[in-house]
């Protein structure tokens, strides 16, 4: 394999495997920053060896094992230097003798999954919720600081600072870095749900690049959500989040045309929606309702998604009910993004003028200043009102703001359509 080809392969593998590698190594070293450093060491080793030796049959396992050996070597050196190792626990003696999976599994707990375990562990109460979520999205979601910044609607530098401070806080010797149990799980649940939700969102609509979706992130989020439901089966919002993700994921095959271009919700061929995923989502929504999840944020969003899923045709959608649900969601989770979505629903239920009246109140909202969906929605409402010149300007502003090439193309086409309508 040529060096450029090997590097491309390594880059692709790293994007998929790095969260799992870091999650595995954290169990050994109990230090997020150090685990990330050791995983990077394994990546360097791959860059040195694979171009000449070839990519191994199981590259993820190769990277993980390399990082584990580096971790054990690091621990040995620190031990010889006389550093304290009490925080690593009694099982570390065995790990110093062998780094095989059986012994590493001795550190297991009742969570049962490295990535979910790391999410709960990194969502430490010593950190603010914003810092917990940002750090975990970086480590587990593999999201860049730029992508996380979009999720929070803040500057990229702000997110970078949060992540650095979070790692520094967790590295403090006085911070007990361990998997929470019992009531401590509940204390961290809100942050964990938010992390899984935002990982799914980035997979469903990628911030940047040539692909509109990143299905592997959606799959990771769904897997983590399903495992979380097994761990905490009586928590309504866990099932609400699963319902939301299952129903949203059901549209995947219909969201792109044959050329890979985005297809808007009302234009999608609903015969291509995955009825199995819809069924699972509706069942999860029913369970959330039975557990008392009528007013939770994720359950409300799932109920909105269910309205779409139940409509055989786009024109059958119960927009009045969706608008009502967005009204409830604004009360539970006040947010300009939720209000923007409510504007869309109201425009469908009562007409574009009603939606535009809501949108006008958001034009000076600082959090939406760089949010491309604001001018995108504005363009749609103006187009429906016949104000084609204003609509075109709004679509072009939205196209200039997004950094996802597929979405940019879609918005540019919508702007061009204003010239011939």
Coordinates of C-alpha atoms in Angstrom, one line a residue:
X1 CA 0.0 0.0 0.0
X2 CA 1.3 3.4 -0.9
X3 CA 2.0 5.9 1.9
X4 CA -0.9 8.3 0.8
X5 CA -3.3 5.4 0.6
X6 CA -2.2 4.0 3.9
X7 CA -2.6 7.4 5.5
X8 CA -6.1 7.8 4.1
X9 CA -7.0 4.4 5.5
X10 CA -5.6 5.2 8.9
X11 CA -7.5 8.5 9.0
X12 CA -10.8 6.7 8.2
X13 CA -10.1 4.0 10.8
X14 CA -9.1 6.5 13.4
X15 CA -12.3 8.5 13.1
X16 CA -14.3 5.4 13.8
X17 CA -12.1 3.7 16.4
X18 CA -10.6 6.5 18.5
X19 CA -13.6 7.0 20.9
X20 CA -13.5 3.2 21.7
X21 CA -9.8 3.2 22.1
X22 CA -9.8 6.2 24.5
X23 CA -12.8 4.7 26.4
X24 CA -10.8 1.4 26.9
X25 CA -7.6 3.2 28.0
X26 CA -9.4 5.4 30.5
X27 CA -10.3 2.3 32.5
X28 CA -6.5 1.6 32.9
X29 CA -5.1 5.0 33.7
X30 CA -8.2 6.9 35.1
X31 CA -7.0 10.1 33.4
X32 CA -8.9 11.4 30.3
X33 CA -6.0 13.5 29.1
X34 CA -3.5 10.7 29.5
X35 CA -5.8 8.2 27.8
X36 CA -6.1 10.6 24.8
X37 CA -2.3 11.0 24.7
X38 CA -1.8 7.2 24.7
X39 CA -4.4 6.7 22.0
X40 CA -2.5 9.3 19.9
X41 CA 0.7 7.3 20.5
X42 CA -0.9 4.3 19.0
X43 CA -2.0 6.4 16.0
X44 CA 1.6 7.5 15.5
X45 CA 2.8 3.9 15.7
X46 CA 0.2 3.0 13.0
X47 CA 1.4 5.8 10.8
X48 CA 5.0 4.5 11.1
X49 CA 4.3 0.8 10.5
X50 CA 1.2 0.3 8.4
X51 CA 2.5 2.0 5.2
X52 CA 5.2 -0.6 4.9
X53 CA 3.6 -3.6 6.7
X54 CA 0.0 -3.1 5.6
X55 CA -3.2 -2.4 7.5
X56 CA -3.9 -5.3 9.9
X57 CA -7.0 -7.4 9.6
X58 CA -8.5 -5.9 12.7
X59 CA -7.0 -2.4 12.8
X60 CA -9.2 -1.3 15.8
X61 CA -7.9 -4.1 17.9
X62 CA -4.3 -3.4 16.8
X63 CA -4.6 0.3 17.9
X64 CA -6.3 -0.6 21.1
X65 CA -3.7 -3.2 22.1
X66 CA -0.9 -0.9 21.2
X67 CA -2.4 1.9 23.3
X68 CA -2.9 -0.6 26.2
X69 CA 0.7 -1.7 26.1
X70 CA 1.8 2.0 26.1
X71 CA -0.4 2.5 29.2
X72 CA 1.0 -0.4 31.1
X73 CA 4.6 0.7 30.2
X74 CA 3.7 4.2 31.5
X75 CA 2.4 2.8 34.7
X76 CA 5.5 0.7 35.2
X77 CA 7.7 3.7 34.7
X78 CA 5.7 5.7 37.2
X79 CA 5.8 2.9 39.6
X80 CA 9.6 2.6 39.4
X81 CA 9.8 6.4 40.0
X82 CA 7.9 5.9 43.3
X83 CA 4.7 7.5 42.4
X84 CA 1.5 6.6 44.2
X85 CA -0.8 4.2 42.4
X86 CA -3.6 3.8 44.9
X87 CA -6.2 5.3 42.6
X88 CA -5.7 2.6 40.1
X89 CA -7.0 0.0 42.5
X90 CA -5.9 -3.4 43.6
X91 CA -6.5 -5.0 40.2
X92 CA -3.6 -3.0 38.7
X93 CA -1.1 -5.5 39.9
X94 CA -2.5 -8.1 37.5
X95 CA -2.7 -5.6 34.7
X96 CA 1.1 -4.9 35.1
X97 CA 1.7 -8.5 34.5
X98 CA -0.5 -8.8 31.4
X99 CA -2.6 -6.4 29.3
X100 CA -4.9 -9.1 27.9
X101 CA -8.6 -8.6 27.6
X102 CA -9.5 -11.0 30.4
X103 CA -7.6 -9.1 33.0
X104 CA -8.7 -5.7 31.7
X105 CA -12.3 -6.9 32.0
X106 CA -11.6 -7.4 35.7
X107 CA -12.2 -3.6 36.0
X108 CA -15.7 -4.0 34.6
X109 CA -18.8 -2.7 36.4
X110 CA -22.5 -3.0 35.9
X111 CA -22.6 -0.5 33.0
X112 CA -21.0 -3.1 30.7
X113 CA -19.8 -0.9 27.8
X114 CA -16.6 1.1 27.5
X115 CA -18.1 4.1 25.7
X116 CA -21.2 4.4 27.9
X117 CA -19.0 3.9 31.0
X118 CA -16.7 6.7 29.9
X119 CA -19.7 9.0 29.3
X120 CA -21.0 8.5 32.9
X121 CA -17.4 8.8 34.3
X122 CA -16.5 11.9 32.4
X123 CA -19.9 13.6 33.3
X124 CA -18.3 14.2 36.7
X125 CA -20.1 16.5 39.2
X126 CA -16.9 18.6 39.7
X127 CA -17.6 19.9 36.2
X128 CA -20.4 22.2 35.0
X129 CA -23.0 20.4 32.8
X130 CA -21.8 22.4 29.8
X131 CA -18.2 21.3 30.4
X132 CA -19.2 17.6 31.0
X133 CA -21.1 17.5 27.7
X134 CA -18.4 19.3 25.7
X135 CA -15.6 17.0 27.0
X136 CA -17.6 13.8 26.4
X137 CA -18.7 14.8 22.9
X138 CA -15.0 15.4 22.1
X139 CA -13.9 12.0 23.5
X140 CA -16.8 9.7 22.7
X141 CA -18.5 11.4 19.8
X142 CA -15.2 12.2 18.2
X143 CA -16.7 15.6 17.4
X144 CA -14.4 18.5 16.6
X145 CA -14.5 21.6 18.7
X146 CA -16.1 23.3 15.8
X147 CA -18.9 20.7 15.7
X148 CA -19.5 21.0 19.4
X149 CA -19.5 24.8 19.2
X150 CA -22.4 24.5 16.7
X151 CA -24.3 22.3 19.0
X152 CA -24.0 24.8 21.8
X153 CA -24.3 27.9 19.5
X154 CA -21.2 29.4 21.0
X155 CA -17.7 30.3 19.7
X156 CA -15.2 27.5 18.9
X157 CA -12.6 29.1 21.3
X158 CA -15.1 28.9 24.1
X159 CA -15.6 25.2 23.6
X160 CA -11.8 24.6 23.4
X161 CA -11.4 26.4 26.7
X162 CA -14.1 24.3 28.3
X163 CA -12.5 21.1 27.2
X164 CA -9.0 22.1 28.4
X165 CA -10.4 23.2 31.8
X166 CA -12.5 20.0 32.1
X167 CA -9.4 17.8 31.5
X168 CA -7.4 19.8 34.0
X169 CA -10.2 19.5 36.6
X170 CA -10.5 15.7 36.2
X171 CA -6.7 15.4 36.5
X172 CA -6.7 16.9 40.0
X173 CA -5.6 14.2 42.4
X174 CA -8.4 15.1 44.8
X175 CA -11.0 14.2 42.1
X176 CA -12.1 10.6 42.4
X177 CA -12.3 9.4 38.8
X178 CA -14.5 6.4 38.9
X179 CA -17.6 4.9 37.4
X180 CA -20.6 6.1 39.4
X181 CA -23.1 3.7 41.0
X182 CA -26.6 3.9 42.4
X183 CA -27.8 7.4 43.1
X184 CA -24.7 8.9 41.5
X185 CA -25.9 7.5 38.2
X186 CA -29.1 9.6 38.4
X187 CA -27.1 12.7 39.3
X188 CA -25.3 12.4 35.9
X189 CA -28.2 11.2 33.8
X190 CA -29.2 14.5 32.3
X191 CA -25.7 15.2 31.0
X192 CA -25.4 11.7 29.6
X193 CA -28.7 12.0 27.8
X194 CA -27.6 15.3 26.3
X195 CA -24.3 13.8 25.1
X196 CA -26.1 10.9 23.4
X197 CA -28.6 13.3 21.8
X198 CA -26.0 15.6 20.5
X199 CA -23.9 12.7 19.0
X200 CA -27.0 11.6 17.2
X201 CA -27.7 15.1 15.9
X202 CA -24.3 15.5 14.5
X203 CA -24.7 12.2 12.7
X204 CA -28.2 13.2 11.4
X205 CA -27.1 16.5 10.0
X206 CA -23.3 16.9 9.8
X207 CA -21.8 20.3 10.6
X208 CA -19.3 20.3 7.7
X209 CA -17.9 18.2 4.9
X210 CA -19.2 16.6 1.8
X211 CA -21.8 14.3 3.4
X212 CA -25.1 15.5 4.8
X213 CA -25.2 12.6 7.3
X214 CA -22.7 10.6 9.4
X215 CA -24.6 7.3 9.9
X216 CA -21.9 5.8 12.1
X217 CA -22.6 8.5 14.8
X218 CA -26.3 7.8 14.6
X219 CA -25.6 4.1 15.1
X220 CA -23.3 4.8 18.1
X221 CA -25.9 7.0 19.7
X222 CA -28.7 4.5 19.2
X223 CA -26.5 1.7 20.6
X224 CA -25.6 3.8 23.7
X225 CA -29.3 4.8 24.2
X226 CA -30.5 1.2 24.0
X227 CA -27.8 0.1 26.5
X228 CA -28.8 3.0 28.8
X229 CA -32.4 1.7 28.7
X230 CA -31.2 -1.7 29.9
X231 CA -29.3 0.0 32.7
X232 CA -32.0 2.4 33.8
X233 CA -35.3 0.9 32.5
X234 CA -37.6 3.0 34.8
X235 CA -36.4 6.4 33.5
X236 CA -39.0 7.9 31.2
X237 CA -36.7 10.3 29.4
X238 CA -34.3 7.5 28.5
X239 CA -37.1 5.9 26.6
X240 CA -38.1 9.3 25.2
X241 CA -34.7 9.8 23.8
X242 CA -34.6 6.3 22.3
X243 CA -38.0 6.9 20.7
X244 CA -36.8 10.2 19.2
X245 CA -33.6 8.6 17.7
X246 CA -35.4 5.5 16.4
X247 CA -38.0 7.5 14.6
X248 CA -35.5 10.0 13.2
X249 CA -33.2 7.2 12.1
X250 CA -36.1 5.6 10.3
X251 CA -35.9 8.3 7.6
X252 CA -32.3 7.8 6.7
X253 CA -32.8 6.0 3.4
X254 CA -35.2 8.7 2.2
X255 CA -33.2 11.7 3.2
X256 CA -30.9 11.6 0.1
X257 CA -31.7 11.2 -3.6
X258 CA -29.7 9.0 -6.0
X259 CA -27.1 11.7 -6.4
X260 CA -26.6 12.0 -2.7
X261 CA -28.4 15.4 -2.5
X262 CA -30.6 16.1 0.5
X263 CA -34.4 15.6 0.3
X264 CA -36.5 17.7 2.6
X265 CA -38.9 16.0 4.9
X266 CA -42.1 16.8 3.1
X267 CA -40.6 15.7 -0.2
X268 CA -39.4 12.3 1.0
X269 CA -40.7 9.0 -0.3
X270 CA -42.3 7.7 2.9
X271 CA -42.3 4.2 1.5
X272 CA -38.6 4.2 2.1
X273 CA -39.0 5.0 5.8
X274 CA -38.0 2.0 8.0
X275 CA -41.2 0.8 9.5
X276 CA -39.3 -1.5 12.0
X277 CA -37.5 1.5 13.5
X278 CA -40.7 3.5 13.5
X279 CA -42.4 0.7 15.4
X280 CA -39.6 0.5 17.9
X281 CA -39.7 4.3 18.3
X282 CA -43.5 4.4 18.9
X283 CA -43.2 1.5 21.4
X284 CA -40.5 3.4 23.3
X285 CA -42.7 6.5 23.3
X286 CA -45.5 4.6 24.8
X287 CA -43.3 3.2 27.5
X288 CA -42.0 6.7 28.3
X289 CA -45.6 7.9 28.6
X290 CA -46.5 5.0 31.0
X291 CA -43.5 5.9 33.1
X292 CA -44.7 9.5 33.4
X293 CA -42.6 11.1 30.6
X294 CA -45.3 13.4 29.2
X295 CA -43.5 16.6 29.9
X296 CA -39.8 15.6 29.3
X297 CA -37.9 17.4 26.6
X298 CA -36.9 14.2 24.7
X299 CA -40.3 12.6 25.0
X300 CA -42.0 15.8 23.6
X301 CA -39.6 15.8 20.7
X302 CA -40.3 12.1 20.1
X303 CA -44.0 12.9 20.1
X304 CA -43.4 15.5 17.4
X305 CA -41.4 12.9 15.4
X306 CA -44.2 10.4 15.9
X307 CA -46.7 12.9 14.3
X308 CA -44.6 12.8 11.1
X309 CA -44.1 9.0 11.3
X310 CA -47.9 8.4 11.5
X311 CA -48.7 10.5 8.5
X312 CA -48.9 8.3 5.4
X313 CA -48.4 11.4 3.2
X314 CA -46.8 14.8 4.0
X315 CA -50.2 16.5 3.6
X316 CA -51.7 14.2 6.2
X317 CA -49.3 15.6 8.9
X318 CA -51.1 16.9 12.0
X319 CA -49.4 20.3 12.1
X320 CA -51.8 21.7 14.7
X321 CA -50.7 19.0 17.1
X322 CA -47.1 19.5 16.3
X323 CA -47.4 23.3 16.9
X324 CA -49.0 22.5 20.3
X325 CA -46.2 20.1 21.2
X326 CA -43.6 22.8 20.3
X327 CA -45.5 25.2 22.5
X328 CA -45.1 22.7 25.4
X329 CA -41.4 22.1 24.5
X330 CA -40.7 25.9 24.6
X331 CA -42.0 25.8 28.2
X332 CA -39.9 22.8 29.2
X333 CA -36.8 23.8 27.3
X334 CA -36.7 27.5 26.5
X335 CA -34.5 27.9 23.5
X336 CA -34.4 30.1 20.4
X337 CA -33.9 27.0 18.3
X338 CA -37.0 25.4 19.7
X339 CA -38.9 28.7 19.0
X340 CA -37.6 28.6 15.4
X341 CA -38.9 25.1 15.0
X342 CA -42.2 26.2 16.5
X343 CA -42.4 29.0 13.9
X344 CA -42.1 26.4 11.2
X345 CA -44.9 24.3 12.7
X346 CA -47.2 27.3 13.2
X347 CA -46.6 28.3 9.6
X348 CA -47.8 24.9 8.5
X349 CA -50.8 24.9 10.8
X350 CA -51.9 28.6 10.4
X351 CA -50.0 29.9 7.3
X352 CA -46.6 31.3 6.5
X353 CA -47.5 34.8 7.8
X354 CA -48.1 33.4 11.3
X355 CA -44.8 31.6 11.2
X356 CA -43.0 34.7 10.0
X357 CA -44.4 36.8 12.8
X358 CA -42.7 34.4 15.3
X359 CA -39.5 34.3 13.3
X360 CA -39.3 38.1 13.3
X361 CA -38.8 38.0 17.1
X362 CA -35.7 35.8 16.6
X363 CA -33.8 37.9 14.0
X364 CA -31.8 39.8 16.7
X365 CA -31.3 36.7 18.9
X366 CA -27.5 36.6 19.6
X367 CA -27.4 32.8 19.8
X368 CA -28.8 32.6 16.2
X369 CA -26.5 35.1 14.7
X370 CA -24.5 32.4 12.8
X371 CA -27.2 29.8 12.7
X372 CA -27.8 29.1 9.0
X373 CA -31.3 27.5 9.6
X374 CA -32.7 30.9 10.7
X375 CA -32.3 32.5 7.2
X376 CA -33.1 29.1 5.7
X377 CA -36.5 29.1 7.4
X378 CA -37.0 32.7 6.7
X379 CA -36.4 32.1 3.0
X380 CA -39.0 29.3 3.0
X381 CA -41.6 31.4 4.6
X382 CA -41.0 34.4 2.3
X383 CA -41.1 32.0 -0.7
X384 CA -44.5 30.7 0.4
X385 CA -45.7 34.3 0.8
X386 CA -44.6 35.1 -2.8
X387 CA -41.8 37.5 -1.7
X388 CA -39.4 35.8 -4.1
X389 CA -36.7 38.5 -4.1
X390 CA -36.5 38.5 -0.3
X391 CA -36.6 34.7 -0.2
X392 CA -33.7 34.4 -2.6
X393 CA -31.6 36.7 -0.4
X394 CA -32.4 34.7 2.7
X395 CA -31.5 31.4 1.0
X396 CA -28.2 32.8 -0.2
X397 CA -27.4 34.1 3.3
X398 CA -28.1 30.6 4.6
X399 CA -25.9 29.0 1.9
X400 CA -23.0 31.3 2.8
X401 CA -23.3 30.4 6.5
X402 CA -23.4 26.6 6.3
X403 CA -20.2 24.6 5.8
X404 CA -21.9 21.4 4.8
X405 CA -21.4 21.1 1.0
X406 CA -24.6 19.1 0.5
X407 CA -26.7 21.6 2.4
X408 CA -25.0 24.5 0.6
X409 CA -26.0 23.0 -2.7
X410 CA -29.6 22.6 -1.6
X411 CA -29.9 26.1 -0.4
X412 CA -28.3 27.5 -3.6
X413 CA -30.8 25.6 -5.7
X414 CA -33.6 27.0 -3.6
X415 CA -32.3 30.5 -4.2
X416 CA -32.1 29.8 -7.9
X417 CA -35.7 28.5 -7.9
X418 CA -36.8 32.0 -6.7
X419 CA -35.7 33.4 -10.1
X420 CA -37.9 31.1 -12.2
X421 CA -41.0 30.7 -9.9

